[in-house]
Amino acid sequence: MIVFKSYVDAGQELNDDDKKNYYTALLEYLTYGKEPDISGASKAVFVAIKPSLDKQKVKAEAGAAGGKAKARNLAEAKQTASKALANSKQSSSKTLAEAKQTASKRPSKSLAMVRVMVKSSSSKPLRPLEPLSGKPDCSDAVVDYLNAKSGKHFKHTSSVTQRLIAARVHDGYKPDDFKTVIDSQCKEWLSDPHMERYIRPETLFGTKFEGYLNAKGESDESEPPYSGVF
């Protein structure tokens, strides 16, 4: 099987130990089909890309047979692929549940779950951000909030965005921190044609996240208080 660049890139934001665990798990799964025994951020990133690995594995096995497959053989291959994907989703759900249980044992401040309506070009309410663990439950809401504030249309399904959010959570950042960075950088960059293009997940949630968080300015008193959204 081919190790795509996106699989390698997915582990770049991890610390050295998690990065080693992630790449080892990736190679063993691609080579031997061995389910990884890992935890923490490395597990969260692996779970996010596992459906793609399974789909690639099914395609590789189908191609190895070679020749022109008859209609019956093709139907069987599709059925096998569907079962493999279903099993993968079931396994991923179980792994995420275990990751959440592990994360819940760590001391953390309680997070207020408050629904807030944010006026945007889409005029759609933001969903409440749930506590983060594994594939962050609030990753969709983080993207929604970013789109609402910036007027852009970033996808919730981006594996790059998901692993960046997971990496920041593993570093110890809370949902309020994501909101603060989005608010401060949109306020600073949206009116600047040169900087506006940097309002994107790769920039905001990357390795400079802490710098943006600590460089926040005084909030505009005319804006509604969104405290507790995350």
XYZ file of C-alpha atoms in Angstrom:
230
model
C 0.000 0.000 0.000
C 1.053 3.598 -0.659
C 1.904 5.953 2.199
C 0.380 9.213 1.023
C 1.887 12.563 1.968
C -1.301 13.531 3.811
C -0.783 10.577 6.203
C 2.718 11.835 7.005
C 1.601 15.472 7.310
C -1.093 14.473 9.794
C 1.553 13.737 12.438
C 3.727 16.825 12.009
C 2.064 18.853 14.797
C 2.543 16.104 17.410
C 5.305 16.138 19.991
C 8.224 13.733 19.550
C 6.783 10.843 21.591
C 3.303 11.052 20.048
C 4.810 11.484 16.589
C 6.895 8.296 17.027
C 3.841 6.352 18.250
C 1.691 7.645 15.379
C 4.152 6.808 12.582
C 4.882 3.365 14.059
C 1.149 2.632 14.266
C 0.638 3.909 10.696
C 3.360 1.685 9.194
C 2.290 -1.410 11.130
C -1.341 -0.932 10.116
C -0.497 -0.402 6.444
C 1.971 -3.320 6.363
C 0.415 -5.926 8.648
C -3.074 -4.603 9.327
C -2.221 -4.489 13.026
C -4.565 -2.412 15.180
C -2.447 0.129 17.127
C -2.190 0.161 20.917
C -1.691 3.910 21.388
C -3.381 6.731 23.268
C -3.558 10.514 23.530
C -3.000 12.804 20.551
C -1.335 10.108 18.420
C -4.462 7.970 18.800
C -6.728 10.904 17.937
C -4.854 11.622 14.693
C -4.744 7.930 13.722
C -8.500 7.557 14.285
C -9.129 10.564 12.007
C -7.289 8.999 9.034
C -8.193 5.340 9.645
C -11.263 5.336 7.345
C -9.037 6.527 4.473
C -6.507 3.771 5.264
C -9.238 1.131 5.183
C -10.625 2.422 1.896
C -7.129 2.364 0.356
C -6.595 -1.169 1.642
C -9.811 -2.387 -0.010
C -8.848 -0.794 -3.332
C -5.361 -2.336 -3.182
C -6.761 -5.803 -2.541
C -9.238 -5.428 -5.403
C -6.472 -4.293 -7.796
C -4.179 -7.202 -6.873
C -6.629 -9.679 -8.341
C -5.932 -8.189 -11.797
C -7.750 -8.861 -15.044
C -11.296 -8.039 -15.958
C -13.646 -8.883 -13.122
C -17.087 -10.232 -13.921
C -20.164 -8.427 -12.675
C -20.604 -10.945 -9.884
C -17.029 -10.543 -8.635
C -17.356 -6.767 -8.761
C -20.539 -6.890 -6.664
C -18.772 -9.080 -4.094
C -15.849 -6.643 -3.926
C -18.221 -3.744 -3.304
C -19.984 -5.719 -0.587
C -16.649 -6.516 1.054
C -15.670 -2.838 0.924
C -18.957 -1.797 2.528
C -18.474 -4.280 5.377
C -14.875 -3.137 5.904
C -15.936 0.511 6.095
C -18.797 -0.325 8.462
C -16.423 -2.229 10.751
C -13.950 0.649 10.563
C -16.614 3.162 11.639
C -17.687 0.906 14.493
C -14.075 0.500 15.614
C -13.478 4.250 15.335
C -16.538 4.998 17.485
C -15.320 2.600 20.165
C -11.831 4.106 20.085
C -13.202 7.649 20.388
C -15.362 6.633 23.357
C -12.293 5.220 25.102
C -10.324 8.380 24.339
C -13.113 10.539 25.802
C -13.187 8.424 28.957
C -9.416 8.811 29.348
C -9.592 12.555 28.792
C -12.433 12.943 31.311
C -10.194 11.562 34.071
C -7.787 14.465 33.667
C -8.504 17.518 35.839
C -10.087 20.298 33.851
C -12.359 23.263 34.427
C -16.036 22.718 33.661
C -17.081 24.137 30.313
C -20.335 26.082 30.049
C -22.482 24.861 27.179
C -24.326 27.974 25.967
C -26.031 28.374 22.612
C -25.270 31.783 21.121
C -26.654 33.275 17.942
C -23.919 34.976 15.935
C -24.926 37.276 13.108
C -23.092 36.377 9.919
C -23.584 36.333 6.185
C -25.276 32.956 6.517
C -27.475 34.110 9.477
C -27.145 30.621 10.960
C -26.701 30.030 14.738
C -23.454 28.496 15.902
C -23.743 25.119 17.562
C -22.414 24.884 21.151
C -18.827 23.689 21.380
C -18.515 20.402 23.224
C -15.451 19.343 25.278
C -12.545 18.299 23.061
C -11.101 14.771 22.922
C -10.084 12.281 20.232
C -11.446 13.843 17.035
C -12.595 16.994 18.823
C -16.394 16.959 19.224
C -16.314 20.727 18.820
C -14.197 20.780 15.659
C -17.293 21.359 13.508
C -18.397 24.214 15.748
C -14.904 25.740 15.684
C -15.026 25.734 11.878
C -18.575 27.156 11.974
C -17.411 29.959 14.262
C -14.406 30.719 12.041
C -16.626 30.797 8.932
C -19.150 33.052 10.690
C -16.514 35.528 11.821
C -14.496 35.532 8.576
C -17.261 35.071 5.983
C -15.317 32.135 4.497
C -16.339 28.536 3.836
C -13.817 26.110 5.355
C -14.866 22.437 5.341
C -15.585 20.479 8.520
C -14.247 17.293 6.908
C -10.674 18.543 6.405
C -8.297 16.081 8.106
C -5.680 18.848 8.322
C -8.049 21.116 10.278
C -9.134 18.256 12.549
C -5.584 17.215 13.438
C -4.544 20.850 14.083
C -7.403 21.286 16.557
C -6.596 17.911 18.163
C -2.919 18.895 18.505
C -3.772 22.195 20.205
C -6.123 20.434 22.609
C -3.372 17.975 23.435
C -1.152 20.970 24.219
C -3.662 21.939 26.902
C -5.645 24.699 25.212
C -9.337 25.100 25.979
C -12.275 25.891 23.667
C -12.352 29.513 24.849
C -8.778 29.825 23.544
C -9.892 28.933 19.997
C -12.626 31.575 20.151
C -10.189 34.196 21.455
C -7.675 33.567 18.654
C -10.398 33.636 15.975
C -11.886 36.863 17.361
C -8.567 38.691 17.751
C -7.051 37.709 14.393
C -10.261 38.368 12.433
C -10.477 41.790 14.050
C -6.838 42.520 13.171
C -6.605 40.984 9.684
C -10.027 41.142 7.990
C -9.601 44.802 7.039
C -6.074 44.218 5.704
C -6.117 42.893 2.091
C -2.623 41.447 2.511
C -3.261 39.674 5.846
C -6.858 38.605 5.211
C -5.706 35.508 3.316
C -4.032 34.196 6.492
C -7.379 33.831 8.244
C -7.413 30.060 7.804
C -7.053 26.982 10.053
C -3.454 26.264 8.960
C -2.361 29.692 10.196
C -4.618 30.249 13.206
C -4.396 26.752 14.751
C -0.778 25.957 13.845
C 2.402 26.305 15.879
C 1.888 30.076 16.340
C -1.409 29.534 18.167
C 0.065 30.480 21.541
C 1.525 33.686 20.118
C -1.833 34.768 18.691
C -3.541 33.906 21.959
C -1.178 36.010 24.059
C -1.098 38.891 21.572
C -4.847 39.512 21.835
C -5.885 43.135 22.245
C -8.635 44.693 24.310
C -12.032 43.545 23.013
C -14.366 46.085 21.405
C -17.024 46.994 23.952
C -19.559 47.425 21.137
C -19.387 43.726 20.313
C -21.725 41.309 22.135
C -20.055 39.255 24.924
C -19.540 35.713 23.627
C -18.007 34.461 26.851
C -18.844 30.802 27.466
C -19.612 29.945 23.834
C -16.816 27.419 23.797
